Amino acid sequence: MTLTIGVDVGGTKVAAGVVDDTGTVLVQTRRDTPAEDVGKTRDVIIEVVQELAAGRSIEAVGIGAAGWIDAGRSTVLFAPNLAWRDEPLREYVSAATGLPVIVENDANVAAWAEFRYGAARDADDSMVMFTIGTGVGGGIVLGGRLLRGANGVAAELGHMMTVPDGHLCGCGRLGCIEQYASGSALVRFARAAARQEPHRATGLLDLAGGDAEAITGRMVTAAAQGGDTVSAEAFAQVGRWLGTSLADMAQILDPQVLVVGGGVVDAGDLLMGPTRRSFTDALAQRGRLPVAEIRPAELGNTAGVIGAADLARRI
């Protein structure tokens, strides 16, 4: 049995674990991310690796980072929620720990985990995963390998244009799918409807203390589960847009499996139902041709650690 360490670095937390070659997390640890300080963030990563490696035979370390990673899987080119700019992370961590290190985008490592050990573990060739959180992330596996692109920054699925001249996205473009199929979009849809038709959003507004601007994603989920019409319709809107994007991926890549992950997936059929219906409607012209199945992600918050550790095993 070989052991590797996976580290999942986000804007608020650094999670790490020792993972065996079956994808099982044997031991875990966690720290807050000092996101505004490059040196301290680096030190926290080194600290958790050294803690987990003590007394164990560790072969390598994989780091999943929320940012753009260079083609050599060594440098964080840019991280929107961290202070990293052209940060040679692999070099620092490897020098401090004496272990081989690989650095990869956080959405990619989560997608790899689902392909190897999660929702798409029965696939041997291909998978596309959309990660629905505050924004929309993604990962693509083709031919049994992560699709990284010439510069290491492929599969930014959240920034495919869906609505020409639509809502302004944080990336600077208009109409990205992130603005229509994310947790942020869910809240925006619900707030707008609650303002316009408060009589149809009584359950949701009760949770928000009567203030539409105080509505959160958790409130929308809870209200929808309780029968609130506006909240259910907000999920339906997100699902409609997500389904059409999944259909685009089916048309372009013809993967074996399509996976939807992220916190919004906890809403279950409130999201997956309209997503699947929209997907089916968008592919009506495919007739009797085979098409990928849409599945919810299975590994939750451990996907980043598991995927990073498994990629490290392949250095």
Tab-separated table of N, CA, C and O in Angstrom, residues 90-190:
chain	number	residue	atom	x	y	z
A	90	ARG	N	5.520	24.491	-5.742
A	90	ARG	CA	6.123	23.159	-5.708
A	90	ARG	C	7.557	23.210	-5.188
A	90	ARG	O	7.953	22.386	-4.365
A	91	GLU	N	8.307	24.171	-5.655
A	91	GLU	CA	9.714	24.300	-5.243
A	91	GLU	C	9.842	24.518	-3.739
A	91	GLU	O	10.646	23.873	-3.068
A	92	TYR	N	9.025	25.410	-3.198
A	92	TYR	CA	9.090	25.715	-1.759
A	92	TYR	C	8.726	24.501	-0.909
A	92	TYR	O	9.434	24.150	0.036
A	93	VAL	N	7.609	23.852	-1.252
A	93	VAL	CA	7.125	22.748	-0.426
A	93	VAL	C	8.053	21.537	-0.537
A	93	VAL	O	8.355	20.865	0.454
A	94	SER	N	8.526	21.266	-1.738
A	94	SER	CA	9.430	20.129	-1.913
A	94	SER	C	10.739	20.343	-1.161
A	94	SER	O	11.247	19.421	-0.515
A	95	ALA	N	11.275	21.559	-1.225
A	95	ALA	CA	12.531	21.845	-0.528
A	95	ALA	C	12.372	21.711	0.981
A	95	ALA	O	13.280	21.232	1.682
A	96	ALA	N	11.206	22.114	1.502
A	96	ALA	CA	10.997	22.093	2.953
A	96	ALA	C	10.693	20.698	3.480
A	96	ALA	O	10.992	20.380	4.634
A	97	THR	N	10.088	19.849	2.653
A	97	THR	CA	9.647	18.537	3.125
A	97	THR	C	10.498	17.377	2.617
A	97	THR	O	10.411	16.262	3.140
A	98	GLY	N	11.268	17.622	1.559
A	98	GLY	CA	12.064	16.550	0.971
A	98	GLY	C	11.251	15.558	0.166
A	98	GLY	O	11.719	14.457	-0.132
A	99	LEU	N	10.025	15.933	-0.208
A	99	LEU	CA	9.130	15.029	-0.931
A	99	LEU	C	8.819	15.575	-2.329
A	99	LEU	O	8.796	16.796	-2.539
A	100	PRO	N	8.586	14.685	-3.284
A	100	PRO	CA	8.104	15.140	-4.594
A	100	PRO	C	6.741	15.813	-4.434
A	100	PRO	O	5.905	15.355	-3.649
A	101	VAL	N	6.508	16.871	-5.191
A	101	VAL	CA	5.276	17.655	-5.051
A	101	VAL	C	4.699	17.940	-6.432
A	101	VAL	O	5.429	18.200	-7.388
A	102	ILE	N	3.377	17.898	-6.522
A	102	ILE	CA	2.670	18.333	-7.714
A	102	ILE	C	1.600	19.340	-7.299
A	102	ILE	O	0.984	19.198	-6.237
A	103	VAL	N	1.406	20.381	-8.101
A	103	VAL	CA	0.397	21.411	-7.823
A	103	VAL	C	-0.619	21.399	-8.958
A	103	VAL	O	-0.251	21.332	-10.138
A	104	GLU	N	-1.894	21.437	-8.609
A	104	GLU	CA	-2.958	21.380	-9.613
A	104	GLU	C	-4.115	22.271	-9.176
A	104	GLU	O	-4.292	22.566	-7.994
A	105	ASN	N	-4.896	22.705	-10.122
A	105	ASN	CA	-6.102	23.500	-9.853
A	105	ASN	C	-7.086	22.723	-8.981
A	105	ASN	O	-7.252	21.513	-9.147
A	106	ASP	N	-7.747	23.400	-8.061
A	106	ASP	CA	-8.619	22.713	-7.102
A	106	ASP	C	-9.816	22.027	-7.764
A	106	ASP	O	-10.230	20.935	-7.350
A	107	ALA	N	-10.395	22.644	-8.796
A	107	ALA	CA	-11.516	21.999	-9.482
A	107	ALA	C	-11.050	20.756	-10.225
A	107	ALA	O	-11.764	19.749	-10.297
A	108	ASN	N	-9.847	20.804	-10.771
A	108	ASN	CA	-9.303	19.636	-11.457
A	108	ASN	C	-9.079	18.467	-10.505
A	108	ASN	O	-9.370	17.311	-10.839
A	109	VAL	N	-8.548	18.751	-9.320
A	109	VAL	CA	-8.292	17.638	-8.396
A	109	VAL	C	-9.604	17.022	-7.902
A	109	VAL	O	-9.699	15.800	-7.734
A	110	ALA	N	-10.622	17.850	-7.693
A	110	ALA	CA	-11.924	17.318	-7.284
A	110	ALA	C	-12.522	16.459	-8.392
A	110	ALA	O	-13.091	15.385	-8.137
A	111	ALA	N	-12.394	16.913	-9.638
A	111	ALA	CA	-12.901	16.136	-10.770
A	111	ALA	C	-12.154	14.805	-10.883
A	111	ALA	O	-12.772	13.755	-11.124
A	112	TRP	N	-10.857	14.843	-10.699
A	112	TRP	CA	-10.074	13.616	-10.782
A	112	TRP	C	-10.503	12.627	-9.688
A	112	TRP	O	-10.596	11.420	-9.937
A	113	ALA	N	-10.768	13.119	-8.503
A	113	ALA	CA	-11.223	12.255	-7.412
A	113	ALA	C	-12.544	11.576	-7.766
A	113	ALA	O	-12.723	10.378	-7.529
A	114	GLU	N	-13.471	12.323	-8.339
A	114	GLU	CA	-14.758	11.737	-8.711
A	114	GLU	C	-14.606	10.718	-9.844
A	114	GLU	O	-15.322	9.716	-9.885
A	115	PHE	N	-13.670	10.963	-10.750
A	115	PHE	CA	-13.418	10.020	-11.831
A	115	PHE	C	-12.810	8.722	-11.299
A	115	PHE	O	-13.201	7.630	-11.691
A	116	ARG	N	-11.889	8.837	-10.380
A	116	ARG	CA	-11.175	7.659	-9.886
A	116	ARG	C	-11.947	6.896	-8.813
A	116	ARG	O	-11.986	5.668	-8.820
A	117	TYR	N	-12.585	7.638	-7.893
A	117	TYR	CA	-13.140	6.981	-6.709
A	117	TYR	C	-14.590	7.359	-6.393
A	117	TYR	O	-15.164	6.823	-5.447
A	118	GLY	N	-15.157	8.284	-7.150
A	118	GLY	CA	-16.481	8.795	-6.804
A	118	GLY	C	-17.547	8.445	-7.820
A	118	GLY	O	-17.690	7.296	-8.242
A	119	ALA	N	-18.300	9.433	-8.232
A	119	ALA	CA	-19.493	9.217	-9.051
A	119	ALA	C	-19.201	8.592	-10.400
A	119	ALA	O	-20.070	7.942	-10.982
A	120	ALA	N	-17.993	8.784	-10.936
A	120	ALA	CA	-17.642	8.251	-12.258
A	120	ALA	C	-16.613	7.127	-12.173
A	120	ALA	O	-15.915	6.849	-13.145
A	121	ARG	N	-16.535	6.458	-11.029
A	121	ARG	CA	-15.488	5.434	-10.851
A	121	ARG	C	-15.653	4.239	-11.783
A	121	ARG	O	-14.701	3.487	-12.005
A	122	ASP	N	-16.844	4.065	-12.355
A	122	ASP	CA	-17.030	2.975	-13.302
A	122	ASP	C	-16.630	3.370	-14.721
A	122	ASP	O	-16.632	2.534	-15.632
A	123	ALA	N	-16.276	4.633	-14.932
A	123	ALA	CA	-15.831	5.092	-16.251
A	123	ALA	C	-14.336	4.822	-16.404
A	123	ALA	O	-13.574	4.956	-15.445
A	124	ASP	N	-13.935	4.466	-17.602
A	124	ASP	CA	-12.514	4.216	-17.831
A	124	ASP	C	-11.901	5.169	-18.837
A	124	ASP	O	-10.697	5.128	-19.098
A	125	ASP	N	-12.731	6.063	-19.383
A	125	ASP	CA	-12.233	6.939	-20.443
A	125	ASP	C	-12.472	8.424	-20.189
A	125	ASP	O	-11.545	9.230	-20.266
A	126	SER	N	-13.712	8.795	-19.857
A	126	SER	CA	-14.016	10.225	-19.893
A	126	SER	C	-15.115	10.644	-18.932
A	126	SER	O	-16.017	9.862	-18.610
A	127	MET	N	-15.022	11.897	-18.512
A	127	MET	CA	-15.989	12.494	-17.593
A	127	MET	C	-15.860	14.003	-17.683
A	127	MET	O	-14.761	14.530	-17.866
A	128	VAL	N	-16.973	14.689	-17.551
A	128	VAL	CA	-16.966	16.144	-17.376
A	128	VAL	C	-17.674	16.447	-16.070
A	128	VAL	O	-18.747	15.904	-15.806
A	129	MET	N	-17.066	17.311	-15.254
A	129	MET	CA	-17.667	17.673	-13.972
A	129	MET	C	-17.842	19.180	-13.871
A	129	MET	O	-16.916	19.940	-14.159
A	130	PHE	N	-19.053	19.591	-13.513
A	130	PHE	CA	-19.331	20.986	-13.161
A	130	PHE	C	-19.421	21.062	-11.640
A	130	PHE	O	-20.155	20.283	-11.020
A	131	THR	N	-18.703	21.993	-11.058
A	131	THR	CA	-18.747	22.202	-9.615
A	131	THR	C	-19.519	23.482	-9.337
A	131	THR	O	-19.077	24.571	-9.724
A	132	ILE	N	-20.677	23.351	-8.686
A	132	ILE	CA	-21.565	24.491	-8.478
A	132	ILE	C	-21.413	24.995	-7.047
A	132	ILE	O	-21.871	24.356	-6.092
A	133	GLY	N	-20.761	26.120	-6.881
A	133	GLY	CA	-20.613	26.762	-5.589
A	133	GLY	C	-20.972	28.221	-5.733
A	133	GLY	O	-21.907	28.575	-6.464
A	134	THR	N	-20.215	29.093	-5.065
A	134	THR	CA	-20.418	30.527	-5.260
A	134	THR	C	-20.292	30.865	-6.734
A	134	THR	O	-21.046	31.669	-7.281
A	135	GLY	N	-19.317	30.229	-7.391
A	135	GLY	CA	-19.160	30.318	-8.834
A	135	GLY	C	-19.381	28.950	-9.448
A	135	GLY	O	-20.007	28.077	-8.862
A	136	VAL	N	-18.855	28.768	-10.652
A	136	VAL	CA	-18.928	27.473	-11.331
A	136	VAL	C	-17.521	27.069	-11.749
A	136	VAL	O	-16.855	27.794	-12.494
A	137	GLY	N	-17.065	25.930	-11.243
A	137	GLY	CA	-15.781	25.379	-11.646
A	137	GLY	C	-16.000	24.157	-12.517
A	137	GLY	O	-17.130	23.740	-12.760
A	138	GLY	N	-14.904	23.571	-12.951
A	138	GLY	CA	-15.066	22.400	-13.794
A	138	GLY	C	-13.792	21.610	-13.951
A	138	GLY	O	-12.702	22.078	-13.629
A	139	GLY	N	-13.945	20.403	-14.428
A	139	GLY	CA	-12.819	19.543	-14.738
A	139	GLY	C	-13.229	18.570	-15.822
A	139	GLY	O	-14.387	18.140	-15.885
A	140	ILE	N	-12.290	18.235	-16.699
A	140	ILE	CA	-12.550	17.328	-17.815
A	140	ILE	C	-11.510	16.223	-17.826
A	140	ILE	O	-10.305	16.494	-17.727
A	141	VAL	N	-11.969	14.991	-17.931
A	141	VAL	CA	-11.082	13.838	-18.118
A	141	VAL	C	-11.374	13.251	-19.486
A	141	VAL	O	-12.522	12.939	-19.807
A	142	LEU	N	-10.327	13.113	-20.303
A	142	LEU	CA	-10.453	12.504	-21.625
A	142	LEU	C	-9.340	11.475	-21.798
A	142	LEU	O	-8.187	11.751	-21.438
A	143	GLY	N	-9.675	10.317	-22.316
A	143	GLY	CA	-8.675	9.284	-22.483
A	143	GLY	C	-8.026	8.872	-21.180
A	143	GLY	O	-6.868	8.441	-21.153
A	144	GLY	N	-8.778	9.012	-20.078
A	144	GLY	CA	-8.256	8.631	-18.778
A	144	GLY	C	-7.282	9.613	-18.175
A	144	GLY	O	-6.633	9.316	-17.161
A	145	ARG	N	-7.189	10.816	-18.747
A	145	ARG	CA	-6.260	11.829	-18.235
A	145	ARG	C	-6.969	13.175	-18.111
A	145	ARG	O	-7.877	13.489	-18.896
A	146	LEU	N	-6.530	13.968	-17.139
A	146	LEU	CA	-7.068	15.315	-17.003
A	146	LEU	C	-6.723	16.144	-18.233
A	146	LEU	O	-5.576	16.140	-18.703
A	147	LEU	N	-7.715	16.856	-18.732
A	147	LEU	CA	-7.467	17.802	-19.812
A	147	LEU	C	-6.974	19.110	-19.192
A	147	LEU	O	-7.715	19.772	-18.463
A	148	ARG	N	-5.710	19.482	-19.498
A	148	ARG	CA	-5.138	20.663	-18.871
A	148	ARG	C	-4.874	21.787	-19.869
A	148	ARG	O	-4.729	22.939	-19.488
A	149	GLY	N	-4.782	21.478	-21.153
A	149	GLY	CA	-4.528	22.489	-22.153
A	149	GLY	C	-3.056	22.813	-22.290
A	149	GLY	O	-2.213	22.381	-21.500
A	150	ALA	N	-2.744	23.609	-23.303
A	150	ALA	CA	-1.353	23.938	-23.608
A	150	ALA	C	-0.672	24.696	-22.481
A	150	ALA	O	0.533	24.549	-22.250
A	151	ASN	N	-1.435	25.500	-21.755
A	151	ASN	CA	-0.859	26.340	-20.702
A	151	ASN	C	-1.287	25.934	-19.305
A	151	ASN	O	-1.039	26.655	-18.338
A	152	GLY	N	-1.977	24.803	-19.194
A	152	GLY	CA	-2.371	24.306	-17.881
A	152	GLY	C	-3.652	24.889	-17.331
A	152	GLY	O	-4.005	24.619	-16.185
A	153	VAL	N	-4.372	25.674	-18.119
A	153	VAL	CA	-5.531	26.389	-17.574
A	153	VAL	C	-6.821	26.064	-18.338
A	153	VAL	O	-7.724	26.900	-18.440
A	154	ALA	N	-6.921	24.843	-18.864
A	154	ALA	CA	-8.138	24.427	-19.566
A	154	ALA	C	-9.268	24.158	-18.575
A	154	ALA	O	-9.075	24.163	-17.357
A	155	ALA	N	-10.448	23.890	-19.119
A	155	ALA	CA	-11.639	23.469	-18.366
A	155	ALA	C	-12.177	24.532	-17.422
A	155	ALA	O	-12.745	24.203	-16.380
A	156	GLU	N	-12.043	25.810	-17.777
A	156	GLU	CA	-12.717	26.863	-17.015
A	156	GLU	C	-14.176	26.916	-17.489
A	156	GLU	O	-14.612	27.857	-18.151
A	157	LEU	N	-14.922	25.889	-17.128
A	157	LEU	CA	-16.269	25.716	-17.669
A	157	LEU	C	-17.221	26.823	-17.242
A	157	LEU	O	-18.185	27.127	-17.949
A	158	GLY	N	-16.983	27.409	-16.089
A	158	GLY	CA	-17.867	28.466	-15.603
A	158	GLY	C	-17.855	29.711	-16.459
A	158	GLY	O	-18.738	30.566	-16.325
A	159	HIS	N	-16.856	29.818	-17.338
A	159	HIS	CA	-16.732	31.041	-18.119
A	159	HIS	C	-17.012	30.823	-19.602
A	159	HIS	O	-16.543	31.584	-20.453
A	160	MET	N	-17.797	29.785	-19.889
A	160	MET	CA	-18.367	29.669	-21.223
A	160	MET	C	-19.507	30.684	-21.347
A	160	MET	O	-20.323	30.811	-20.431
A	161	MET	N	-19.547	31.384	-22.463
A	161	MET	CA	-20.633	32.353	-22.647
A	161	MET	C	-21.938	31.627	-22.936
A	161	MET	O	-22.026	30.799	-23.841
A	162	THR	N	-22.949	31.937	-22.154
A	162	THR	CA	-24.263	31.313	-22.283
A	162	THR	C	-25.312	32.296	-22.784
A	162	THR	O	-26.179	31.944	-23.568
A	163	VAL	N	-25.232	33.531	-22.294
A	163	VAL	CA	-26.200	34.562	-22.665
A	163	VAL	C	-25.449	35.761	-23.243
A	163	VAL	O	-24.830	36.523	-22.496
A	164	PRO	N	-25.446	35.937	-24.555
A	164	PRO	CA	-24.761	37.100	-25.133
A	164	PRO	C	-25.275	38.398	-24.519
A	164	PRO	O	-26.484	38.590	-24.364
A	165	ASP	N	-24.336	39.258	-24.116
A	165	ASP	CA	-24.677	40.544	-23.485
A	165	ASP	C	-25.469	40.349	-22.197
A	165	ASP	O	-26.280	41.206	-21.814
A	166	GLY	N	-25.237	39.231	-21.511
A	166	GLY	CA	-25.913	38.958	-20.254
A	166	GLY	C	-25.230	39.612	-19.068
A	166	GLY	O	-24.522	40.617	-19.202
A	167	HIS	N	-25.437	39.032	-17.889
A	167	HIS	CA	-24.887	39.612	-16.664
A	167	HIS	C	-23.358	39.674	-16.715
A	167	HIS	O	-22.701	38.766	-17.235
A	168	LEU	N	-22.813	40.743	-16.148
A	168	LEU	CA	-21.361	40.903	-16.071
A	168	LEU	C	-20.780	39.872	-15.116
A	168	LEU	O	-21.243	39.705	-13.987
A	169	CYS	N	-19.769	39.163	-15.574
A	169	CYS	CA	-19.105	38.150	-14.759
A	169	CYS	C	-17.845	38.730	-14.132
A	169	CYS	O	-17.284	39.715	-14.631
A	170	GLY	N	-17.388	38.111	-13.067
A	170	GLY	CA	-16.161	38.562	-12.411
A	170	GLY	C	-14.932	38.457	-13.291
A	170	GLY	O	-13.922	39.114	-13.043
A	171	CYS	N	-15.016	37.623	-14.334
A	171	CYS	CA	-13.872	37.478	-15.249
A	171	CYS	C	-13.805	38.627	-16.244
A	171	CYS	O	-12.828	38.751	-16.990
A	172	GLY	N	-14.844	39.483	-16.288
A	172	GLY	CA	-14.869	40.613	-17.202
A	172	GLY	C	-15.738	40.416	-18.429
A	172	GLY	O	-16.012	41.371	-19.156
A	173	ARG	N	-16.185	39.182	-18.669
A	173	ARG	CA	-17.043	38.915	-19.818
A	173	ARG	C	-18.509	39.076	-19.416
A	173	ARG	O	-18.849	39.169	-18.238
A	174	LEU	N	-19.370	39.076	-20.416
A	174	LEU	CA	-20.805	39.153	-20.181
A	174	LEU	C	-21.444	37.799	-20.481
A	174	LEU	O	-21.133	37.167	-21.493
A	175	GLY	N	-22.358	37.361	-19.602
A	175	GLY	CA	-23.179	36.200	-19.907
A	175	GLY	C	-22.562	34.851	-19.664
A	175	GLY	O	-23.028	33.849	-20.208
A	176	CYS	N	-21.523	34.754	-18.822
A	176	CYS	CA	-20.928	33.451	-18.517
A	176	CYS	C	-21.926	32.568	-17.769
A	176	CYS	O	-22.771	33.066	-17.014
A	177	ILE	N	-21.798	31.252	-17.918
A	177	ILE	CA	-22.699	30.332	-17.243
A	177	ILE	C	-22.621	30.499	-15.724
A	177	ILE	O	-23.596	30.244	-15.014
A	178	GLU	N	-21.491	30.960	-15.217
A	178	GLU	CA	-21.359	31.198	-13.775
A	178	GLU	C	-22.397	32.178	-13.260
A	178	GLU	O	-22.791	32.131	-12.091
A	179	GLN	N	-22.849	33.060	-14.120
A	179	GLN	CA	-23.843	34.050	-13.711
A	179	GLN	C	-25.273	33.517	-13.751
A	179	GLN	O	-26.210	34.218	-13.360
A	180	TYR	N	-25.439	32.271	-14.191
A	180	TYR	CA	-26.785	31.715	-14.336
A	180	TYR	C	-26.962	30.353	-13.662
A	180	TYR	O	-28.108	29.944	-13.425
A	181	ALA	N	-25.869	29.678	-13.353
A	181	ALA	CA	-25.991	28.325	-12.801
A	181	ALA	C	-25.148	28.125	-11.553
A	181	ALA	O	-24.761	27.004	-11.237
A	182	SER	N	-24.887	29.177	-10.814
A	182	SER	CA	-24.074	29.101	-9.600
A	182	SER	C	-24.934	29.325	-8.363
A	182	SER	O	-26.114	29.685	-8.451
A	183	GLY	N	-24.331	29.134	-7.203
A	183	GLY	CA	-25.018	29.466	-5.965
A	183	GLY	C	-25.365	30.942	-5.894
A	183	GLY	O	-26.426	31.329	-5.376
A	184	SER	N	-24.482	31.772	-6.415
A	184	SER	CA	-24.755	33.220	-6.437
A	184	SER	C	-25.948	33.541	-7.324
A	184	SER	O	-26.774	34.400	-6.991
A	185	ALA	N	-26.049	32.847	-8.455
A	185	ALA	CA	-27.193	33.056	-9.352
A	185	ALA	C	-28.489	32.612	-8.683
A	185	ALA	O	-29.522	33.276	-8.807
A	186	LEU	N	-28.431	31.492	-7.972
A	186	LEU	CA	-29.609	31.005	-7.246
A	186	LEU	C	-30.141	32.078	-6.302
A	186	LEU	O	-31.355	32.362	-6.268
A	187	VAL	N	-29.250	32.694	-5.554
A	187	VAL	CA	-29.654	33.745	-4.607
A	187	VAL	C	-30.190	34.956	-5.348
A	187	VAL	O	-31.205	35.551	-4.950
A	188	ARG	N	-29.527	35.327	-6.443
A	188	ARG	CA	-29.988	36.487	-7.208
A	188	ARG	C	-31.384	36.265	-7.763
A	188	ARG	O	-32.254	37.144	-7.690
A	189	PHE	N	-31.643	35.077	-8.312
A	189	PHE	CA	-32.982	34.766	-8.832
A	189	PHE	C	-34.032	34.839	-7.718
A	189	PHE	O	-35.114	35.394	-7.898
A	190	ALA	N	-33.697	34.266	-6.562
A	190	ALA	CA	-34.663	34.222	-5.453
A	190	ALA	C	-34.937	35.617	-4.899
A	190	ALA	O	-36.091	35.958	-4.604
